[in-house]
């Protein structure tokens, strides 16, 4: 029962619940695995599995068609962050070849209530996001790498995620279905 005159913002409550749930997940992984690198790998793997499924929802919600080039892909990734996390990263630092760019986040909802202890400085707390991008883009025939090059949790001024296009994947036909 709420007090008269008090209204909760459902979107804010959902965001905070998501943030705290993610924090509990990372905390549990830290207890389950021997070292930080194993946790980083597990977060990336979990993100990949989410991305493989999330791309279908994204395409259905946005009605997006094929990307014309990597710049178009960057804009759709930006749309995905706005749609699913409520943040709009800045697309910046394009390579001269146009095959690599950065997403800069002034705020990151996953890190809202987080402080890393000294023994966890090697933890890539938001590594799940690199996996989501890799999994989603693989489903639309793009092989990419993504890494965090700056992180607010480690004292940087912003969080920066670097995404590099590796190659276009060929459509695979399952064995026996010529």
Short mmCIF file of N, CA and C in Angstrom, two decimals:
data_model
loop_
_atom_site.label_atom_id
_atom_site.label_comp_id
_atom_site.label_asym_id
_atom_site.label_seq_id
_atom_site.Cartn_x
_atom_site.Cartn_y
_atom_site.Cartn_z
N UNK A 1 0.85 -1.16 0.00
CA UNK A 1 0.00 0.00 0.00
C UNK A 1 0.90 1.23 0.00
N UNK A 2 0.64 2.15 -0.89
CA UNK A 2 1.46 3.34 -0.95
C UNK A 2 0.82 4.47 -0.16
N UNK A 3 1.65 5.41 0.22
CA UNK A 3 1.16 6.58 0.93
C UNK A 3 0.41 7.49 -0.04
N UNK A 4 -0.55 8.19 0.47
CA UNK A 4 -1.26 9.13 -0.41
C UNK A 4 -0.27 10.15 -0.97
N UNK A 5 -0.40 10.43 -2.25
CA UNK A 5 0.47 11.43 -2.87
C UNK A 5 1.81 10.88 -3.32
N UNK A 6 2.13 9.63 -3.03
CA UNK A 6 3.40 9.03 -3.43
C UNK A 6 3.17 8.17 -4.66
N UNK A 7 3.90 8.48 -5.72
CA UNK A 7 3.81 7.67 -6.94
C UNK A 7 5.17 7.12 -7.26
N UNK A 8 5.22 5.87 -7.54
CA UNK A 8 6.47 5.25 -7.96
C UNK A 8 6.55 5.26 -9.47
N UNK A 9 7.70 5.57 -9.97
CA UNK A 9 7.92 5.51 -11.40
C UNK A 9 8.26 4.06 -11.75
N UNK A 10 7.35 3.38 -12.43
CA UNK A 10 7.52 1.95 -12.73
C UNK A 10 8.78 1.70 -13.54
N UNK A 11 9.09 2.59 -14.46
CA UNK A 11 10.28 2.41 -15.29
C UNK A 11 11.55 2.47 -14.43
N UNK A 12 11.58 3.40 -13.48
CA UNK A 12 12.73 3.55 -12.58
C UNK A 12 12.85 2.33 -11.68
N UNK A 13 11.74 1.84 -11.16
CA UNK A 13 11.74 0.66 -10.31
C UNK A 13 12.24 -0.55 -11.10
N UNK A 14 11.75 -0.74 -12.33
CA UNK A 14 12.20 -1.85 -13.16
C UNK A 14 13.69 -1.75 -13.45
N UNK A 15 14.18 -0.56 -13.74
CA UNK A 15 15.59 -0.35 -14.02
C UNK A 15 16.45 -0.71 -12.81
N UNK A 16 16.02 -0.24 -11.63
CA UNK A 16 16.79 -0.53 -10.42
C UNK A 16 16.74 -2.02 -10.08
N UNK A 17 15.60 -2.66 -10.27
CA UNK A 17 15.49 -4.10 -10.03
C UNK A 17 16.43 -4.87 -10.97
N UNK A 18 16.46 -4.48 -12.24
CA UNK A 18 17.36 -5.11 -13.21
C UNK A 18 18.81 -4.92 -12.78
N UNK A 19 19.16 -3.70 -12.40
CA UNK A 19 20.54 -3.39 -11.98
C UNK A 19 20.95 -4.24 -10.78
N UNK A 20 20.08 -4.33 -9.80
CA UNK A 20 20.39 -5.11 -8.59
C UNK A 20 20.44 -6.61 -8.89
N UNK A 21 19.57 -7.08 -9.76
CA UNK A 21 19.58 -8.50 -10.14
C UNK A 21 20.87 -8.85 -10.87
N UNK A 22 21.29 -7.98 -11.79
CA UNK A 22 22.55 -8.21 -12.49
C UNK A 22 23.72 -8.21 -11.51
N UNK A 23 23.70 -7.30 -10.56
CA UNK A 23 24.75 -7.26 -9.54
C UNK A 23 24.81 -8.56 -8.74
N UNK A 24 23.65 -9.09 -8.40
CA UNK A 24 23.59 -10.36 -7.67
C UNK A 24 24.15 -11.50 -8.52
N UNK A 25 23.86 -11.48 -9.82
CA UNK A 25 24.40 -12.49 -10.73
C UNK A 25 25.92 -12.45 -10.77
N UNK A 26 26.48 -11.26 -10.94
CA UNK A 26 27.94 -11.11 -10.99
C UNK A 26 28.55 -11.52 -9.66
N UNK A 27 27.93 -11.15 -8.57
CA UNK A 27 28.41 -11.52 -7.24
C UNK A 27 28.44 -13.03 -7.06
N UNK A 28 27.39 -13.70 -7.52
CA UNK A 28 27.33 -15.17 -7.43
C UNK A 28 28.41 -15.81 -8.29
N UNK A 29 28.62 -15.27 -9.50
CA UNK A 29 29.69 -15.81 -10.36
C UNK A 29 31.06 -15.65 -9.70
N UNK A 30 31.26 -14.54 -9.00
CA UNK A 30 32.54 -14.33 -8.30
C UNK A 30 32.74 -15.38 -7.21
N UNK A 31 31.66 -15.81 -6.58
CA UNK A 31 31.77 -16.85 -5.55
C UNK A 31 31.98 -18.23 -6.18
N UNK A 32 31.37 -18.46 -7.36
CA UNK A 32 31.40 -19.78 -7.99
C UNK A 32 32.71 -20.09 -8.71
N UNK A 33 33.39 -19.08 -9.20
CA UNK A 33 34.59 -19.32 -10.00
C UNK A 33 35.84 -18.90 -9.23
N UNK A 34 36.92 -19.58 -9.57
CA UNK A 34 38.18 -19.38 -8.86
C UNK A 34 38.80 -18.00 -9.12
N UNK A 35 38.74 -17.55 -10.38
CA UNK A 35 39.40 -16.27 -10.67
C UNK A 35 38.54 -15.37 -11.54
N UNK A 36 38.96 -14.13 -11.62
CA UNK A 36 38.21 -13.09 -12.31
C UNK A 36 38.11 -13.38 -13.81
N UNK A 37 39.16 -13.91 -14.41
CA UNK A 37 39.13 -14.21 -15.86
C UNK A 37 38.05 -15.22 -16.21
N UNK A 38 37.84 -16.21 -15.34
CA UNK A 38 36.76 -17.18 -15.57
C UNK A 38 35.39 -16.50 -15.50
N UNK A 39 35.24 -15.54 -14.59
CA UNK A 39 33.98 -14.80 -14.48
C UNK A 39 33.78 -13.97 -15.75
N UNK A 40 34.85 -13.32 -16.22
CA UNK A 40 34.74 -12.52 -17.46
C UNK A 40 34.30 -13.39 -18.63
N UNK A 41 34.87 -14.58 -18.74
CA UNK A 41 34.49 -15.50 -19.83
C UNK A 41 33.03 -15.94 -19.69
N UNK A 42 32.62 -16.23 -18.48
CA UNK A 42 31.25 -16.68 -18.25
C UNK A 42 30.25 -15.56 -18.58
N UNK A 43 30.56 -14.34 -18.18
CA UNK A 43 29.67 -13.21 -18.50
C UNK A 43 29.55 -13.03 -20.01
N UNK A 44 30.66 -13.15 -20.72
CA UNK A 44 30.64 -13.00 -22.18
C UNK A 44 29.81 -14.12 -22.81
N UNK A 45 29.98 -15.33 -22.32
CA UNK A 45 29.24 -16.49 -22.83
C UNK A 45 27.73 -16.32 -22.58
N UNK A 46 27.37 -15.86 -21.40
CA UNK A 46 25.96 -15.63 -21.08
C UNK A 46 25.38 -14.55 -22.00
N UNK A 47 26.16 -13.49 -22.22
CA UNK A 47 25.73 -12.42 -23.10
C UNK A 47 25.53 -12.90 -24.52
N UNK A 48 26.44 -13.75 -24.99
CA UNK A 48 26.32 -14.30 -26.34
C UNK A 48 24.98 -15.04 -26.49
N UNK A 49 24.65 -15.87 -25.52
CA UNK A 49 23.39 -16.61 -25.57
C UNK A 49 22.17 -15.69 -25.54
N UNK A 50 22.27 -14.60 -24.81
CA UNK A 50 21.18 -13.62 -24.79
C UNK A 50 21.07 -12.93 -26.15
N UNK A 51 22.20 -12.52 -26.70
CA UNK A 51 22.22 -11.83 -27.98
C UNK A 51 21.64 -12.64 -29.12
N UNK A 52 21.93 -13.95 -29.12
CA UNK A 52 21.40 -14.85 -30.15
C UNK A 52 19.87 -14.81 -30.16
N UNK A 53 19.27 -14.68 -28.99
CA UNK A 53 17.81 -14.65 -28.90
C UNK A 53 17.23 -13.24 -29.01
N UNK A 54 17.97 -12.27 -28.50
CA UNK A 54 17.49 -10.90 -28.45
C UNK A 54 17.35 -10.26 -29.83
N UNK A 55 18.17 -10.68 -30.78
CA UNK A 55 18.14 -10.07 -32.11
C UNK A 55 16.77 -10.25 -32.76
N UNK A 56 16.14 -11.39 -32.55
CA UNK A 56 14.81 -11.61 -33.14
C UNK A 56 13.79 -10.62 -32.58
N UNK A 57 13.85 -10.38 -31.28
CA UNK A 57 12.95 -9.43 -30.65
C UNK A 57 13.22 -8.01 -31.17
N UNK A 58 14.50 -7.67 -31.29
CA UNK A 58 14.88 -6.35 -31.80
C UNK A 58 14.35 -6.13 -33.21
N UNK A 59 14.55 -7.10 -34.09
CA UNK A 59 14.09 -6.98 -35.47
C UNK A 59 12.56 -6.88 -35.55
N UNK A 60 11.87 -7.62 -34.69
CA UNK A 60 10.41 -7.57 -34.68
C UNK A 60 9.90 -6.22 -34.17
N UNK A 61 10.52 -5.71 -33.10
CA UNK A 61 10.07 -4.44 -32.53
C UNK A 61 10.38 -3.25 -33.41
N UNK A 62 11.52 -3.26 -34.07
CA UNK A 62 11.94 -2.09 -34.84
C UNK A 62 11.56 -2.17 -36.32
N UNK A 63 11.29 -3.38 -36.80
CA UNK A 63 11.01 -3.55 -38.23
C UNK A 63 12.23 -3.28 -39.08
N UNK A 64 13.40 -3.39 -38.50
CA UNK A 64 14.65 -3.10 -39.22
C UNK A 64 14.91 -4.13 -40.30
N UNK A 65 15.44 -3.65 -41.40
CA UNK A 65 15.88 -4.54 -42.46
C UNK A 65 17.37 -4.74 -42.36
N UNK A 66 17.96 -5.24 -43.43
CA UNK A 66 19.41 -5.46 -43.47
C UNK A 66 20.18 -4.16 -43.35
N UNK A 67 21.33 -4.24 -42.73
CA UNK A 67 22.20 -3.07 -42.63
C UNK A 67 22.94 -2.90 -43.97
N UNK A 68 23.04 -1.65 -44.38
CA UNK A 68 23.72 -1.36 -45.65
C UNK A 68 25.22 -1.34 -45.50
N UNK A 69 25.69 -0.88 -44.35
CA UNK A 69 27.13 -0.84 -44.08
C UNK A 69 27.33 -0.87 -42.56
N UNK A 70 28.58 -0.78 -42.14
CA UNK A 70 28.86 -0.89 -40.71
C UNK A 70 28.38 0.35 -39.95
N UNK A 71 28.29 1.49 -40.60
CA UNK A 71 27.75 2.70 -39.97
C UNK A 71 26.26 2.51 -39.65
N UNK A 72 25.56 1.88 -40.57
CA UNK A 72 24.15 1.56 -40.34
C UNK A 72 24.01 0.59 -39.17
N UNK A 73 24.91 -0.37 -39.10
CA UNK A 73 24.92 -1.32 -37.99
C UNK A 73 25.13 -0.59 -36.67
N UNK A 74 26.06 0.36 -36.65
CA UNK A 74 26.34 1.12 -35.43
C UNK A 74 25.09 1.86 -34.95
N UNK A 75 24.34 2.44 -35.88
CA UNK A 75 23.13 3.17 -35.50
C UNK A 75 22.07 2.22 -34.95
N UNK A 76 22.00 1.01 -35.50
CA UNK A 76 21.02 0.04 -34.99
C UNK A 76 21.43 -0.49 -33.62
N UNK A 77 22.73 -0.62 -33.39
CA UNK A 77 23.21 -1.01 -32.07
C UNK A 77 22.84 0.07 -31.06
N UNK A 78 23.03 1.32 -31.44
CA UNK A 78 22.68 2.45 -30.59
C UNK A 78 21.18 2.40 -30.25
N UNK A 79 20.36 2.10 -31.24
CA UNK A 79 18.91 1.96 -31.03
C UNK A 79 18.62 0.83 -30.04
N UNK A 80 19.34 -0.28 -30.17
CA UNK A 80 19.16 -1.42 -29.26
C UNK A 80 19.46 -1.06 -27.82
N UNK A 81 20.53 -0.30 -27.59
CA UNK A 81 20.84 0.12 -26.22
C UNK A 81 19.74 1.02 -25.67
N UNK A 82 19.22 1.90 -26.50
CA UNK A 82 18.14 2.78 -26.05
C UNK A 82 16.88 1.96 -25.75
N UNK A 83 16.59 1.00 -26.60
CA UNK A 83 15.39 0.19 -26.45
C UNK A 83 15.43 -0.72 -25.23
N UNK A 84 16.57 -1.38 -25.00
CA UNK A 84 16.65 -2.40 -23.95
C UNK A 84 17.24 -1.91 -22.62
N UNK A 85 18.12 -0.91 -22.67
CA UNK A 85 18.73 -0.44 -21.42
C UNK A 85 18.37 1.00 -21.09
N UNK A 86 17.69 1.68 -22.00
CA UNK A 86 17.28 3.05 -21.72
C UNK A 86 18.40 4.07 -21.77
N UNK A 87 19.52 3.73 -22.39
CA UNK A 87 20.63 4.66 -22.57
C UNK A 87 20.96 4.76 -24.05
N UNK A 88 21.43 5.92 -24.46
CA UNK A 88 21.83 6.12 -25.84
C UNK A 88 23.32 6.44 -25.86
N UNK A 89 24.15 5.44 -26.18
CA UNK A 89 25.58 5.70 -26.25
C UNK A 89 25.92 6.57 -27.46
N UNK A 90 27.03 7.28 -27.36
CA UNK A 90 27.52 8.09 -28.47
C UNK A 90 28.39 7.22 -29.35
N UNK A 91 28.14 7.26 -30.66
CA UNK A 91 28.97 6.54 -31.63
C UNK A 91 30.14 7.45 -31.98
N UNK A 92 31.36 6.97 -31.77
CA UNK A 92 32.53 7.83 -31.95
C UNK A 92 33.75 7.01 -32.35
N UNK A 93 34.84 7.70 -32.61
CA UNK A 93 36.17 7.09 -32.88
C UNK A 93 36.15 6.07 -34.00
N UNK A 94 35.57 6.43 -35.15
CA UNK A 94 35.59 5.53 -36.31
C UNK A 94 37.01 5.35 -36.80
N UNK A 95 37.35 4.13 -37.17
CA UNK A 95 38.66 3.88 -37.79
C UNK A 95 38.63 4.44 -39.21
N UNK A 96 39.80 4.68 -39.78
CA UNK A 96 39.86 5.23 -41.15
C UNK A 96 39.26 4.25 -42.16
N UNK A 97 39.35 2.95 -41.88
CA UNK A 97 38.80 1.94 -42.79
C UNK A 97 37.28 1.80 -42.62
N UNK A 98 36.72 2.38 -41.58
CA UNK A 98 35.28 2.30 -41.34
C UNK A 98 34.83 0.95 -40.82
N UNK A 99 35.77 0.16 -40.28
CA UNK A 99 35.43 -1.17 -39.79
C UNK A 99 35.48 -1.29 -38.27
N UNK A 100 35.62 -0.15 -37.60
CA UNK A 100 35.75 -0.17 -36.15
C UNK A 100 35.25 1.16 -35.59
N UNK A 101 34.52 1.09 -34.48
CA UNK A 101 34.02 2.30 -33.83
C UNK A 101 33.88 2.05 -32.34
N UNK A 102 33.60 3.13 -31.62
CA UNK A 102 33.38 3.03 -30.18
C UNK A 102 31.99 3.51 -29.82
N UNK A 103 31.46 2.93 -28.77
CA UNK A 103 30.24 3.42 -28.14
C UNK A 103 30.66 3.97 -26.79
N UNK A 104 30.37 5.24 -26.55
CA UNK A 104 30.71 5.84 -25.27
C UNK A 104 29.44 6.07 -24.46
N UNK A 105 29.49 5.65 -23.21
CA UNK A 105 28.36 5.76 -22.30
C UNK A 105 28.72 6.76 -21.20
N UNK A 106 27.90 7.78 -21.06
CA UNK A 106 28.08 8.71 -19.94
C UNK A 106 27.57 8.08 -18.66
N UNK A 107 26.52 7.27 -18.80
CA UNK A 107 25.99 6.52 -17.66
C UNK A 107 25.69 5.12 -18.13
N UNK A 108 25.76 4.19 -17.22
CA UNK A 108 25.52 2.79 -17.55
C UNK A 108 24.61 2.23 -16.45
N UNK A 109 23.39 1.84 -16.81
CA UNK A 109 22.47 1.37 -15.77
C UNK A 109 22.96 0.11 -15.06
N UNK A 110 23.81 -0.68 -15.69
CA UNK A 110 24.32 -1.89 -15.03
C UNK A 110 25.25 -1.57 -13.87
N UNK A 111 25.86 -0.39 -13.89
CA UNK A 111 26.86 -0.05 -12.87
C UNK A 111 26.37 0.99 -11.88
N UNK A 112 25.07 1.24 -11.85
CA UNK A 112 24.51 2.32 -11.06
C UNK A 112 24.85 2.24 -9.56
N UNK A 113 24.83 1.07 -8.97
CA UNK A 113 25.08 0.94 -7.53
C UNK A 113 26.36 0.16 -7.24
N UNK A 114 27.33 0.19 -8.15
CA UNK A 114 28.48 -0.71 -8.07
C UNK A 114 29.77 0.02 -7.73
N UNK A 115 30.54 -0.58 -6.85
CA UNK A 115 31.93 -0.20 -6.60
C UNK A 115 32.72 -1.49 -6.58
N UNK A 116 33.78 -1.53 -7.39
CA UNK A 116 34.60 -2.74 -7.44
C UNK A 116 35.62 -2.74 -6.31
N UNK A 117 35.70 -3.83 -5.54
CA UNK A 117 36.75 -3.93 -4.53
C UNK A 117 38.12 -4.09 -5.21
N UNK A 118 39.17 -3.81 -4.49
CA UNK A 118 40.54 -3.86 -5.06
C UNK A 118 40.88 -5.21 -5.66
N UNK A 119 40.41 -6.30 -5.07
CA UNK A 119 40.76 -7.63 -5.58
C UNK A 119 39.99 -7.99 -6.86
N UNK A 120 39.09 -7.11 -7.30
CA UNK A 120 38.28 -7.37 -8.50
C UNK A 120 38.58 -6.39 -9.63
N UNK A 121 39.70 -5.73 -9.60
CA UNK A 121 39.98 -4.72 -10.63
C UNK A 121 40.10 -5.32 -12.03
N UNK A 122 40.40 -6.60 -12.13
CA UNK A 122 40.46 -7.26 -13.44
C UNK A 122 39.10 -7.68 -13.96
N UNK A 123 38.05 -7.52 -13.14
CA UNK A 123 36.71 -7.91 -13.54
C UNK A 123 36.17 -6.95 -14.59
N UNK A 124 35.67 -7.52 -15.66
CA UNK A 124 34.99 -6.74 -16.70
C UNK A 124 33.50 -6.85 -16.38
N UNK A 125 33.06 -6.01 -15.47
CA UNK A 125 31.74 -6.11 -14.87
C UNK A 125 30.62 -6.18 -15.89
N UNK A 126 30.72 -5.43 -16.95
CA UNK A 126 29.66 -5.38 -17.97
C UNK A 126 29.99 -6.24 -19.18
N UNK A 127 30.83 -7.23 -19.01
CA UNK A 127 31.25 -8.07 -20.14
C UNK A 127 30.09 -8.80 -20.80
N UNK A 128 28.98 -8.90 -20.12
CA UNK A 128 27.80 -9.52 -20.72
C UNK A 128 27.39 -8.77 -21.99
N UNK A 129 27.62 -7.45 -22.01
CA UNK A 129 27.26 -6.63 -23.17
C UNK A 129 28.09 -6.98 -24.40
N UNK A 130 29.37 -7.31 -24.21
CA UNK A 130 30.20 -7.70 -25.36
C UNK A 130 29.68 -8.99 -25.97
N UNK A 131 29.22 -9.89 -25.12
CA UNK A 131 28.66 -11.14 -25.61
C UNK A 131 27.33 -10.94 -26.31
N UNK A 132 26.48 -10.05 -25.79
CA UNK A 132 25.20 -9.76 -26.43
C UNK A 132 25.44 -9.26 -27.85
N UNK A 133 26.38 -8.33 -28.00
CA UNK A 133 26.67 -7.78 -29.33
C UNK A 133 27.20 -8.86 -30.27
N UNK A 134 28.13 -9.66 -29.78
CA UNK A 134 28.70 -10.72 -30.63
C UNK A 134 27.62 -11.72 -31.06
N UNK A 135 26.78 -12.14 -30.12
CA UNK A 135 25.73 -13.11 -30.43
C UNK A 135 24.69 -12.55 -31.38
N UNK A 136 24.23 -11.33 -31.14
CA UNK A 136 23.21 -10.72 -31.99
C UNK A 136 23.73 -10.50 -33.40
N UNK A 137 24.94 -9.98 -33.51
CA UNK A 137 25.48 -9.70 -34.85
C UNK A 137 25.83 -10.97 -35.61
N UNK A 138 26.21 -12.01 -34.89
CA UNK A 138 26.46 -13.28 -35.56
C UNK A 138 25.19 -13.83 -36.21
N UNK A 139 24.05 -13.58 -35.59
CA UNK A 139 22.78 -14.06 -36.14
C UNK A 139 22.38 -13.31 -37.42
N UNK A 140 22.98 -12.15 -37.64
CA UNK A 140 22.73 -11.41 -38.89
C UNK A 140 23.98 -11.43 -39.77
N UNK A 141 24.74 -12.51 -39.64
CA UNK A 141 25.90 -12.81 -40.48
C UNK A 141 27.04 -11.80 -40.38
N UNK A 142 27.31 -11.32 -39.16
CA UNK A 142 28.45 -10.43 -38.96
C UNK A 142 29.32 -10.99 -37.84
N UNK A 143 30.60 -11.16 -38.13
CA UNK A 143 31.56 -11.58 -37.12
C UNK A 143 32.25 -10.32 -36.61
N UNK A 144 32.12 -10.05 -35.30
CA UNK A 144 32.71 -8.87 -34.70
C UNK A 144 33.44 -9.24 -33.41
N UNK A 145 34.31 -8.35 -32.98
CA UNK A 145 34.86 -8.42 -31.64
C UNK A 145 34.45 -7.15 -30.92
N UNK A 146 34.27 -7.24 -29.64
CA UNK A 146 33.97 -6.05 -28.85
C UNK A 146 34.65 -6.16 -27.50
N UNK A 147 35.25 -5.07 -27.08
CA UNK A 147 35.97 -5.02 -25.80
C UNK A 147 35.74 -3.66 -25.14
N UNK A 148 35.80 -3.67 -23.82
CA UNK A 148 35.74 -2.42 -23.09
C UNK A 148 37.14 -1.84 -23.03
N UNK A 149 37.29 -0.59 -23.48
CA UNK A 149 38.60 0.06 -23.44
C UNK A 149 38.66 1.11 -22.32
N UNK A 150 37.50 1.55 -21.85
CA UNK A 150 37.41 2.44 -20.69
C UNK A 150 36.23 1.99 -19.86
N UNK A 151 36.33 2.23 -18.55
CA UNK A 151 35.25 1.82 -17.66
C UNK A 151 35.17 2.78 -16.48
N UNK A 152 34.00 3.35 -16.27
CA UNK A 152 33.80 4.26 -15.14
C UNK A 152 34.13 3.57 -13.83
N UNK A 153 33.86 2.28 -13.74
CA UNK A 153 34.14 1.53 -12.50
C UNK A 153 35.63 1.47 -12.18
N UNK A 154 36.45 1.70 -13.18
CA UNK A 154 37.90 1.65 -12.98
C UNK A 154 38.53 3.04 -12.98
N UNK A 155 37.69 4.06 -12.81
CA UNK A 155 38.19 5.42 -12.67
C UNK A 155 38.25 6.23 -13.95
N UNK A 156 37.83 5.67 -15.08
CA UNK A 156 37.82 6.42 -16.33
C UNK A 156 36.65 7.40 -16.33
N UNK A 157 36.72 8.40 -17.21
CA UNK A 157 35.68 9.44 -17.24
C UNK A 157 34.37 8.95 -17.86
N UNK A 158 34.45 7.90 -18.67
CA UNK A 158 33.25 7.33 -19.28
C UNK A 158 33.50 5.83 -19.51
N UNK A 159 32.47 5.15 -19.94
CA UNK A 159 32.62 3.75 -20.33
C UNK A 159 32.64 3.72 -21.84
N UNK A 160 33.66 3.06 -22.41
CA UNK A 160 33.80 2.98 -23.86
C UNK A 160 33.91 1.53 -24.29
N UNK A 161 33.05 1.16 -25.21
CA UNK A 161 33.00 -0.19 -25.78
C UNK A 161 33.44 -0.09 -27.23
N UNK A 162 34.51 -0.80 -27.58
CA UNK A 162 35.08 -0.77 -28.94
C UNK A 162 34.57 -1.98 -29.70
N UNK A 163 34.04 -1.76 -30.92
CA UNK A 163 33.48 -2.83 -31.74
C UNK A 163 34.20 -2.85 -33.07
N UNK A 164 34.70 -4.02 -33.45
CA UNK A 164 35.46 -4.17 -34.70
C UNK A 164 34.81 -5.24 -35.57
N UNK A 165 34.58 -4.88 -36.83
CA UNK A 165 34.04 -5.81 -37.82
C UNK A 165 35.17 -6.72 -38.27
N UNK A 166 34.96 -8.04 -38.24
CA UNK A 166 35.96 -9.00 -38.68
C UNK A 166 35.65 -9.47 -40.10
N UNK A 167 34.46 -10.02 -40.28
CA UNK A 167 34.08 -10.50 -41.62
C UNK A 167 32.58 -10.74 -41.68
N UNK A 168 32.07 -10.82 -42.88
CA UNK A 168 30.68 -11.18 -43.11
C UNK A 168 30.63 -12.71 -43.15
N UNK A 169 29.70 -13.28 -42.42
CA UNK A 169 29.55 -14.73 -42.37
C UNK A 169 28.62 -15.17 -43.50
N UNK A 170 28.90 -16.31 -44.06
CA UNK A 170 28.07 -16.85 -45.12
C UNK A 170 26.88 -17.57 -44.50
N UNK A 171 25.75 -17.50 -45.17
CA UNK A 171 24.59 -18.27 -44.72
C UNK A 171 24.94 -19.75 -44.77
N UNK A 172 24.75 -20.43 -43.67
CA UNK A 172 25.05 -21.86 -43.61
C UNK A 172 23.77 -22.65 -43.86
N UNK A 173 23.86 -23.61 -44.73
CA UNK A 173 22.74 -24.51 -44.99
C UNK A 173 22.99 -25.77 -44.17
N UNK A 174 22.02 -26.16 -43.34
CA UNK A 174 22.21 -27.37 -42.53
C UNK A 174 22.54 -28.58 -43.41
N UNK A 175 23.36 -29.47 -42.88
CA UNK A 175 23.77 -30.67 -43.61
C UNK A 175 22.55 -31.47 -44.07
N UNK A 176 22.56 -31.88 -45.32
CA UNK A 176 21.49 -32.70 -45.86
C UNK A 176 20.33 -31.89 -46.44
N UNK A 177 20.41 -30.54 -46.37
CA UNK A 177 19.34 -29.70 -46.91
C UNK A 177 19.88 -28.87 -48.07
N UNK A 178 20.25 -29.51 -49.14
CA UNK A 178 20.85 -28.79 -50.27
C UNK A 178 19.84 -27.95 -50.94
#
